[in-house]
Short mmCIF file of C-alpha atoms and ligand atoms in Angstrom, two decimals:
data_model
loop_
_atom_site.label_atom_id
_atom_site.label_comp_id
_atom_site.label_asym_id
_atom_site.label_seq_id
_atom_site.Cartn_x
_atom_site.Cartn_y
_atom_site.Cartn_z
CA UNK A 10 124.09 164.29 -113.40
CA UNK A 11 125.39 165.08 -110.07
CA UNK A 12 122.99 167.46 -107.48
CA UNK A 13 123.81 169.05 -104.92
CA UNK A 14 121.05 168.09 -102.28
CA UNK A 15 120.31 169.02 -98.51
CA UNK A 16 117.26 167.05 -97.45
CA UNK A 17 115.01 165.86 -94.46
CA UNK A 18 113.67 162.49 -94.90
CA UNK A 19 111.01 160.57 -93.40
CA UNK A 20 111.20 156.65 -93.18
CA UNK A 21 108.16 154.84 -92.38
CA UNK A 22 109.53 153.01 -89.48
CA UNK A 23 111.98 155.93 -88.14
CA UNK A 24 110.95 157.47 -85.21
CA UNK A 25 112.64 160.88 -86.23
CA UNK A 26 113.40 162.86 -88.95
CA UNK A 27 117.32 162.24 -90.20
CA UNK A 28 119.40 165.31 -91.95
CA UNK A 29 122.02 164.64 -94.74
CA UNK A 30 123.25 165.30 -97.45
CA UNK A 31 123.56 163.12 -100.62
CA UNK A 32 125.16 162.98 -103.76
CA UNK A 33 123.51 161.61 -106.20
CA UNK A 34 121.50 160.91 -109.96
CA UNK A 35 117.94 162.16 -110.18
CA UNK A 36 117.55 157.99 -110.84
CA UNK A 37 119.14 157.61 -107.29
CA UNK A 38 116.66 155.90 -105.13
CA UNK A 39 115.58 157.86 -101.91
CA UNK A 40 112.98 157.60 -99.59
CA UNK A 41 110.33 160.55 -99.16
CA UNK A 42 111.63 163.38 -98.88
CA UNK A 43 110.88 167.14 -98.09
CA UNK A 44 113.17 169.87 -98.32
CA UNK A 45 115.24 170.45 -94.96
CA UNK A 46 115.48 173.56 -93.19
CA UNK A 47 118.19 174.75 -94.45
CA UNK A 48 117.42 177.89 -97.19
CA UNK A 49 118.85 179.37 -99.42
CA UNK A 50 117.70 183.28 -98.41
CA UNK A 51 119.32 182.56 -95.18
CA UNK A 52 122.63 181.65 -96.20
CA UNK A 53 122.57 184.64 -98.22
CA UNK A 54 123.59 188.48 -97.38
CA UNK A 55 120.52 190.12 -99.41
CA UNK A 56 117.09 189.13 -99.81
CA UNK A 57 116.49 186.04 -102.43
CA UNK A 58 113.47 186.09 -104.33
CA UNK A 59 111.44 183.70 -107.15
CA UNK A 60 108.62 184.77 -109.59
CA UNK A 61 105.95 181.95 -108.94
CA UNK A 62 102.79 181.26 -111.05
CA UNK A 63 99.74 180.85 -109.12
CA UNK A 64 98.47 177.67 -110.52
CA UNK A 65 101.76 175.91 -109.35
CA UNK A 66 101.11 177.43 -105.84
CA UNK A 67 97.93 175.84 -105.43
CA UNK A 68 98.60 172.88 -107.13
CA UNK A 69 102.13 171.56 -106.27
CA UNK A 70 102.80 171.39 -102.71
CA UNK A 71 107.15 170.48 -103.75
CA UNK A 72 106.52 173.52 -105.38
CA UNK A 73 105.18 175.82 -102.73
CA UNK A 74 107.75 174.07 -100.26
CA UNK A 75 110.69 175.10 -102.21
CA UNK A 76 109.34 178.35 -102.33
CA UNK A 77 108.50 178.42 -98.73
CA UNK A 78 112.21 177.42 -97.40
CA UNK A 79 114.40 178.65 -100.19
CA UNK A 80 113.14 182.42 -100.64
CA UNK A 81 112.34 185.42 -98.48
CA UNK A 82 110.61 187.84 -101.75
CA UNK A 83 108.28 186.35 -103.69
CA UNK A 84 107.15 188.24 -107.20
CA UNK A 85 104.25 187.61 -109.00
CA UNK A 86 105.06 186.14 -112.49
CA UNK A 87 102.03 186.85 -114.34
CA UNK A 88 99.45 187.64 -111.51
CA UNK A 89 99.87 191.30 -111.00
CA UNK A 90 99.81 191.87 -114.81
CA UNK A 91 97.46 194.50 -116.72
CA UNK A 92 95.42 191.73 -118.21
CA UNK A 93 95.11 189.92 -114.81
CA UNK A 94 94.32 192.13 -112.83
CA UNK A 95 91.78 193.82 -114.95
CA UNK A 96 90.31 192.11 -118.05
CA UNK A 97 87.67 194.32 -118.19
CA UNK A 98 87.31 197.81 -118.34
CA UNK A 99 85.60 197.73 -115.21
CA UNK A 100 86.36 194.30 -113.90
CA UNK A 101 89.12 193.75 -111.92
CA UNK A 102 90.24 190.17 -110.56
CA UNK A 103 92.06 190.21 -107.41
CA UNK A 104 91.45 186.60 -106.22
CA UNK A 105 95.04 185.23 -107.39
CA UNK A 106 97.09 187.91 -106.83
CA UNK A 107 95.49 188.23 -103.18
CA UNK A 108 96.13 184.57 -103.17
CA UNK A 109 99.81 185.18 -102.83
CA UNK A 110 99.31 187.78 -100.86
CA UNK A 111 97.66 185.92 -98.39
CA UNK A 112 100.85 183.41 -98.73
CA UNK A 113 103.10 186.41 -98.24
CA UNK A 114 102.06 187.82 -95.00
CA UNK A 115 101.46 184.00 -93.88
CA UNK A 116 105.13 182.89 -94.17
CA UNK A 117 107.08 186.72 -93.36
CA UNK A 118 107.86 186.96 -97.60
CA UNK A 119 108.45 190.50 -99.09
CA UNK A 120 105.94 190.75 -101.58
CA UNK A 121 107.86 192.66 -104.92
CA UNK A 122 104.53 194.02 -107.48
CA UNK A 123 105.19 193.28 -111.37
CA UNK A 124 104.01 195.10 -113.37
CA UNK A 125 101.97 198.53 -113.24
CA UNK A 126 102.64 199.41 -116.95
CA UNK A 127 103.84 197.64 -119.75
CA UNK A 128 103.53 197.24 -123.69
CA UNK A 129 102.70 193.58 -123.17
CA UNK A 130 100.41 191.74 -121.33
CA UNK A 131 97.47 194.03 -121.88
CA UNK A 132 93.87 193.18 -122.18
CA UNK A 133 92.06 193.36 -125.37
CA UNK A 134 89.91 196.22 -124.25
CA UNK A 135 92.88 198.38 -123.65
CA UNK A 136 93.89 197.50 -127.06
CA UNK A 137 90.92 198.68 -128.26
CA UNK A 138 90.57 201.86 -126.13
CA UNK A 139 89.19 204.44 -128.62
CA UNK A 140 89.07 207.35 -126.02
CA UNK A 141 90.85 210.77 -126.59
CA UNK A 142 94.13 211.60 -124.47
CA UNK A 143 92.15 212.90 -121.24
CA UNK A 144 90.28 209.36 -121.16
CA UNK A 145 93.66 207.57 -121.68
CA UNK A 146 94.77 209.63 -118.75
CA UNK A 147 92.19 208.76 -116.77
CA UNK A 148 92.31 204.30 -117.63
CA UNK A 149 95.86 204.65 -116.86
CA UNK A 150 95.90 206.78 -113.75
CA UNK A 151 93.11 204.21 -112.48
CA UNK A 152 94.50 201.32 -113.13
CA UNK A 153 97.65 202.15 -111.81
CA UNK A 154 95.76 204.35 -108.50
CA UNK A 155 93.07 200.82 -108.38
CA UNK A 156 95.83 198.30 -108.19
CA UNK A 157 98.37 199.81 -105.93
CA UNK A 158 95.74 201.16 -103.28
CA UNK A 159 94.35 197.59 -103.31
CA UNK A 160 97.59 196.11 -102.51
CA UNK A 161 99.02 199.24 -99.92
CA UNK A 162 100.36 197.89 -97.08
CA UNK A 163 100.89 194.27 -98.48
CA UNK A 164 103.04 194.58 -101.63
CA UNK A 165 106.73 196.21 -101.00
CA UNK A 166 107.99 197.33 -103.99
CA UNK A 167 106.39 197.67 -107.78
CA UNK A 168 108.07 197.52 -110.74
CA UNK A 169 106.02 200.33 -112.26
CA UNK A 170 106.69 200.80 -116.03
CA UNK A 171 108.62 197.53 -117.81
CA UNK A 172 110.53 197.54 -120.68
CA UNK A 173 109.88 201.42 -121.92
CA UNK A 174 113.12 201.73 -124.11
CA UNK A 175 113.89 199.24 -127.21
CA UNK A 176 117.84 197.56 -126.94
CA UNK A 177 119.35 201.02 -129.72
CA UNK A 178 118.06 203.39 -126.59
CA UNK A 179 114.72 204.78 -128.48
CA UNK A 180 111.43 204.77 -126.56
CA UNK A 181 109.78 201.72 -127.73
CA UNK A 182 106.46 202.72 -129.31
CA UNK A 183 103.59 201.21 -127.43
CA UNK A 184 99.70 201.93 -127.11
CA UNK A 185 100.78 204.14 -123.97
CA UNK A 186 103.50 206.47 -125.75
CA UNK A 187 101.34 206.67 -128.90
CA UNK A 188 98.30 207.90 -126.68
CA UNK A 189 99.72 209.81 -124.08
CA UNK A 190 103.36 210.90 -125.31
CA UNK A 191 106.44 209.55 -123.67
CA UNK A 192 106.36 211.30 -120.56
CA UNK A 193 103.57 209.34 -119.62
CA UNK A 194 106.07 207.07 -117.89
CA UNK A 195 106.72 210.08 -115.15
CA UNK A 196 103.38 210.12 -114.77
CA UNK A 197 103.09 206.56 -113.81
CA UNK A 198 105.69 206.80 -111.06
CA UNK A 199 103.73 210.11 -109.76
CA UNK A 200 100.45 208.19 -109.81
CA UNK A 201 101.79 205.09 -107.67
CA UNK A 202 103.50 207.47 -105.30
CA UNK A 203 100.33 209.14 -105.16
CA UNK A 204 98.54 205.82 -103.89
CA UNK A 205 101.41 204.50 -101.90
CA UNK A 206 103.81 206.76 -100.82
CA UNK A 207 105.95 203.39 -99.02
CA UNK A 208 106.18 202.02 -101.59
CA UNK A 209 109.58 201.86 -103.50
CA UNK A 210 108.82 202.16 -107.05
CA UNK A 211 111.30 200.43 -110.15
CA UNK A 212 112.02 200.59 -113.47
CA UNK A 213 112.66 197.30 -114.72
CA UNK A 214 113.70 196.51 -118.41
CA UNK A 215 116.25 193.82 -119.38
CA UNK A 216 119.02 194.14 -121.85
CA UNK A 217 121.53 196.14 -119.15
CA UNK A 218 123.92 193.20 -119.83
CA UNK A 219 124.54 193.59 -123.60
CA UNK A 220 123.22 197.29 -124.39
CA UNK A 221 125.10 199.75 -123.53
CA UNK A 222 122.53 202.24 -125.73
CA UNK A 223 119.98 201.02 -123.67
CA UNK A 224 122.17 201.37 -120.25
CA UNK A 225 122.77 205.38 -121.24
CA UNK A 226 118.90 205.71 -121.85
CA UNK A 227 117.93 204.54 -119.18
CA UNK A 228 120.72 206.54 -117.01
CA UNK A 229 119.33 210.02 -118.60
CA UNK A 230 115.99 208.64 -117.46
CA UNK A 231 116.83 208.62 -114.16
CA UNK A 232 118.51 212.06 -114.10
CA UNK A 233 115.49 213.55 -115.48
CA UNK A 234 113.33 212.19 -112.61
CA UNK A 235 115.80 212.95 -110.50
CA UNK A 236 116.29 216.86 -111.64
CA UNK A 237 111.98 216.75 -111.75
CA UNK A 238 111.85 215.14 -108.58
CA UNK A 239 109.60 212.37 -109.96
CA UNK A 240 109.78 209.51 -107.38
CA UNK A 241 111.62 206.13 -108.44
CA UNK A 242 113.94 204.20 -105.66
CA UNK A 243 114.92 201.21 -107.90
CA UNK A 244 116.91 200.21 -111.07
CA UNK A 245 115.38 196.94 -111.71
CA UNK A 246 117.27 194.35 -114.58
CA UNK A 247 115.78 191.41 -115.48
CA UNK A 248 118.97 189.49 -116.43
CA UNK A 249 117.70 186.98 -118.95
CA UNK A 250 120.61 185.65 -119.63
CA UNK A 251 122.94 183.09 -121.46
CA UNK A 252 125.54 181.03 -119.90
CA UNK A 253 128.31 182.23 -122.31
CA UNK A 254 127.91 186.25 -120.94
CA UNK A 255 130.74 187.63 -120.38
CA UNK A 256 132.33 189.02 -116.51
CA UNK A 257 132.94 192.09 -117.99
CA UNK A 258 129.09 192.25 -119.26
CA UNK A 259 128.05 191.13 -116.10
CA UNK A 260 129.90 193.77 -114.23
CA UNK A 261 128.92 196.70 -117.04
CA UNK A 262 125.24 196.50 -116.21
CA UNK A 263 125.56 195.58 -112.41
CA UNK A 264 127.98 198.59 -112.41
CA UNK A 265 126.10 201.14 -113.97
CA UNK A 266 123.01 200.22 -111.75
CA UNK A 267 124.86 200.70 -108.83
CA UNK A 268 126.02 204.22 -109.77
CA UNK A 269 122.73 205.91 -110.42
CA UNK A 270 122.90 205.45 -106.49
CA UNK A 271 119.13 204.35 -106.67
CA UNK A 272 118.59 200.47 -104.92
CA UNK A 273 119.10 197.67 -107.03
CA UNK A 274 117.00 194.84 -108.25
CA UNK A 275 118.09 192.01 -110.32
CA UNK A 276 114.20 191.23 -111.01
CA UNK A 277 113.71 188.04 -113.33
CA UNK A 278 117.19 186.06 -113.27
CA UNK A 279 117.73 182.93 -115.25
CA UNK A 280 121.49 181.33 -117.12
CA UNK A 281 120.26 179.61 -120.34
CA UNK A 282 122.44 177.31 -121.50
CA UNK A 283 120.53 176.00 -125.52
CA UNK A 284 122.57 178.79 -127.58
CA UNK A 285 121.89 177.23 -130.64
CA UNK A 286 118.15 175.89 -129.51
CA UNK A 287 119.04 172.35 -130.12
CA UNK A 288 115.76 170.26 -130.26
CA UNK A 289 116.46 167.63 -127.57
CA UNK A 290 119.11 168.75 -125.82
CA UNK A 291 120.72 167.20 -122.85
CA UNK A 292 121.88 169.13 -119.80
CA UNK A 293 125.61 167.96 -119.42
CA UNK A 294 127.45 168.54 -116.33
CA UNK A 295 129.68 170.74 -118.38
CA UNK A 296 126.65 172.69 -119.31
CA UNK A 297 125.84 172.78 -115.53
CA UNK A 298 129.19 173.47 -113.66
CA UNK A 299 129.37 177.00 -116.14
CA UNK A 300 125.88 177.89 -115.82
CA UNK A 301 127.01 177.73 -112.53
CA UNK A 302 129.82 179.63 -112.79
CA UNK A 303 127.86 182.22 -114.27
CA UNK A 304 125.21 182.58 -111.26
CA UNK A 305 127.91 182.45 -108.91
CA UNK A 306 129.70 185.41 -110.92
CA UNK A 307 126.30 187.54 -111.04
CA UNK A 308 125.79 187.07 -107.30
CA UNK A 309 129.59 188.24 -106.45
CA UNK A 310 129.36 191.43 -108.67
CA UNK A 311 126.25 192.39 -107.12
CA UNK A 312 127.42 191.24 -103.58
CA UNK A 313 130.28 194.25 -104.30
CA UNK A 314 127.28 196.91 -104.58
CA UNK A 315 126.85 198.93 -101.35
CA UNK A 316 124.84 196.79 -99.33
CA UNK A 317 122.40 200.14 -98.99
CA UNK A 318 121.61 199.51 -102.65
CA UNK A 319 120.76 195.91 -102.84
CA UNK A 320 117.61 195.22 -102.54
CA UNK A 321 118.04 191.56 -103.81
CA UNK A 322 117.97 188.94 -106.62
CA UNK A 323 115.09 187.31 -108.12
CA UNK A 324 114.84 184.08 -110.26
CA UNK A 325 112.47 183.74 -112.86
CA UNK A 326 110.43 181.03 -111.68
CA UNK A 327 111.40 177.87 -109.32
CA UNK A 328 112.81 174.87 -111.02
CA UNK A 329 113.94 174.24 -114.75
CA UNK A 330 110.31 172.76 -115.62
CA UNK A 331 108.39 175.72 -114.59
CA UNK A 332 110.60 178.39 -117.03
CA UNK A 333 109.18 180.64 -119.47
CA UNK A 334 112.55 180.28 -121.02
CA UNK A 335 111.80 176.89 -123.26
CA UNK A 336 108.45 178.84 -124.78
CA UNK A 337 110.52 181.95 -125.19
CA UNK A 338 113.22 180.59 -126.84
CA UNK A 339 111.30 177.74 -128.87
CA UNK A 340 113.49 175.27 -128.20
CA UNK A 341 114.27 173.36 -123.89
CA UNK A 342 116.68 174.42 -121.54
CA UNK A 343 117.36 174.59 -117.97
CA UNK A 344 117.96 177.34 -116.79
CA UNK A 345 117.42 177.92 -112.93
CA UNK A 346 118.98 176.45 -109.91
CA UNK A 347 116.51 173.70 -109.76
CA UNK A 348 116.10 171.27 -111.93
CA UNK A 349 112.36 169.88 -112.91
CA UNK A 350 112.09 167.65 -109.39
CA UNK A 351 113.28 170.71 -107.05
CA UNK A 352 116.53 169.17 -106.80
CA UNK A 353 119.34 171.74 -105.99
CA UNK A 354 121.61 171.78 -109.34
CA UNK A 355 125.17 172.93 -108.80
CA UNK A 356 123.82 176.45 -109.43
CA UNK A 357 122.65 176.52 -105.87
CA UNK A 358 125.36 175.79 -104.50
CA UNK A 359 127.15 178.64 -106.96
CA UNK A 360 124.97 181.13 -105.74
CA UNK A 361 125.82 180.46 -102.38
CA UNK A 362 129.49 180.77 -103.02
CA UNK A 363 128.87 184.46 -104.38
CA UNK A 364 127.45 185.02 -101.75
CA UNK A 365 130.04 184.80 -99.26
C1 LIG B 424 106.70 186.30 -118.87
C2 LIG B 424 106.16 185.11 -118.12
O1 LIG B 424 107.24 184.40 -117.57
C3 LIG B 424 105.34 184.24 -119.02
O2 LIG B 424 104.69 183.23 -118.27
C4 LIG B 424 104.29 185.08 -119.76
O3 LIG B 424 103.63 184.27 -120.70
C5 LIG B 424 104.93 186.27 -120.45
O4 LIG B 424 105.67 187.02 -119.51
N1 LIG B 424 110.02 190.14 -119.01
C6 LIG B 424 109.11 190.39 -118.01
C7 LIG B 424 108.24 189.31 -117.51
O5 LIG B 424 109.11 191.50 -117.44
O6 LIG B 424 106.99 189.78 -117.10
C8 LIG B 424 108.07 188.23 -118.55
O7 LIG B 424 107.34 187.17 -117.95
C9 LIG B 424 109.41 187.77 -119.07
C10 LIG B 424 110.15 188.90 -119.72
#
């Protein structure tokens, strides 16, 4: 397997630090080596972003390197969800989510919030919640009023209701539509405009790419706020993706973002390449060079957006070894631009190419 890989490395006995770049097998022998200044956010005409887990960021100092160099908008993969943030009805538990805060304003990162609302992710006790519709009201007004004051100022951007519509274009049911009825979701975007009023508030749902169902719904969604006046700045996609989309998919959803004029977010990207979740597959470098191919092709679509409108691409997670992908799927893959030692895989490089 051939990388692609800028580094800075330290020998014992030199004197100085030495820049190059090698070619070579993850078996390659090398001496210690850190990540070189180069980055990939700088090279790049719109902000880059990663979803990181917090565990990682403590624990695995490659990790929080890569992280450090390569991106300039860091999102929260699971740290900012319902059940994180506030496992009990009246606990909530900041200390991770401010942890990456703290790393944010440390290192100059945008700081994107995921998620306010959301059919997943949710604590038992909302599960559970046996009050009438004015209580519901009130545990989702404060939950969504709690978290966003808490983090005014410090987070950028919130994705504030995920994943509302199912892939045919229907509202997908959820504790929060059967409780509330499904204009609670303007509500959310009133209530975190409410607490925030800087803040530039999403919808993010995935499924843009193959749905067009989905793509109208949420289209007529954003009229309706728009005729109401309801505030939401952002269209973002999650782009889960396989390596055999199509261009003309690709261009279909980046399109149609682009013309509901609002800014652009391609939130949670990843190219997975195990179609047929093979147990024990190998990552070929055929498998790389088009997964590749498709990263660079996402990146040049979006690059065509007015620049006004992109607000910037996010990978889901770091490196191949840290994807939710292989749990998702049941089966491995690899589906980011690093591979499981934070080597750049030819889909760096790819990326960078789109960008230009
Ligand atoms: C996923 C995380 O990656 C996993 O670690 C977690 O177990 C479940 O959630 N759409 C989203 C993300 O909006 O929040 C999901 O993240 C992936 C799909």
């Amino acid at each position: 397997m051939i990388y692609f890989l800028m580094t800075v490395c330290f020998f014992s006995t030199a004197v100085s630090a030495m820049a190059f770049v090698s070619f070579g097998t993850s078996s390659f022998p090398r001496p210690q080596c850190t990540v070189a200044d180069s980055s990939l956010y700088q090279l790049m005409p719109f902000p880059m972003g990663a979803s990181v887990g917090i565990s990682r960021m403590k624990n695995n100092a490659r990790y929080t390197e890569v992280v450090r160099k390569e991106f300039n908008s860091i999102t929260a993969e699971n740290a900012m969800k319902f059940r994180a943030l506030h496992p009990a009805e009246n606990t909530y538990q900041w200390a991770d989510a401010d942890f990456l805060v703290d790393f944010a304003q440390k290192n100059g990162k945008r700081l994107h919030g995921h998620t306010l609302n959301w059919y997943q992710y949710l604590p038992a006790w909302v599960n559970n919640f046996s009050g009438d519709s004015i209580a519901w009201e009130n545990m989702l007004k404060d939950h969504i009023q709690t978290v966003v004051t808490h983090f005014k100022g410090k987070v950028t951007s919130w994705d504030v209701v995920n994943e509302y519509f199912n892939d045919d274009g229907t509202i997908r049911p959820s504790v929060w539509v059967k409780n509330l009825g499904p204009d609670y979701i303007a509500r959310c975007f009133q209530y975190a405009h409410e607490a925030d009023p800087a803040a530039l508030l999403f919808y993010n749902d995935y499924g843009h790419e193959y749905s067009s169902a989905k793509r109208t719904a949420i289209g007529k969604l954003i009229n309706s706020f728009k005729e109401r006046k309801i505030p939401i700045h952002g269209i973002g996609m999650q782009f889960h993706m396989t390596y055999t989309l199509t261009d003309a998919n690709i261009s279909a959803a980046i399109d149609f973002a682009a013309a509901t004029g609002l800014k652009v977010h391609i939130s949670e990207l990843d190219v997975r390449v195990n179609n047929n979740k093979v147990q024990g597959l190998t990552f070929t470098d055929a498998m790389a060079a088009q997964q590749a191919d498709r990263y660079r092709q996402v990146v040049k679509t979006y690059n065509a957006i007015p620049k006004s409108q992109q607000f910037g691409i996010t990978t889901w997670n770091v490196g191949d070894a840290d994807s939710w992908v292989p749990s998702w799927q049941g089966a491995p893959d690899y589906p980011l631009p690093f591979d499981a030692n934070y080597l750049r895989k030819p889909a760096y490089k790819a990326i960078i190419e789109g960008g230009k």
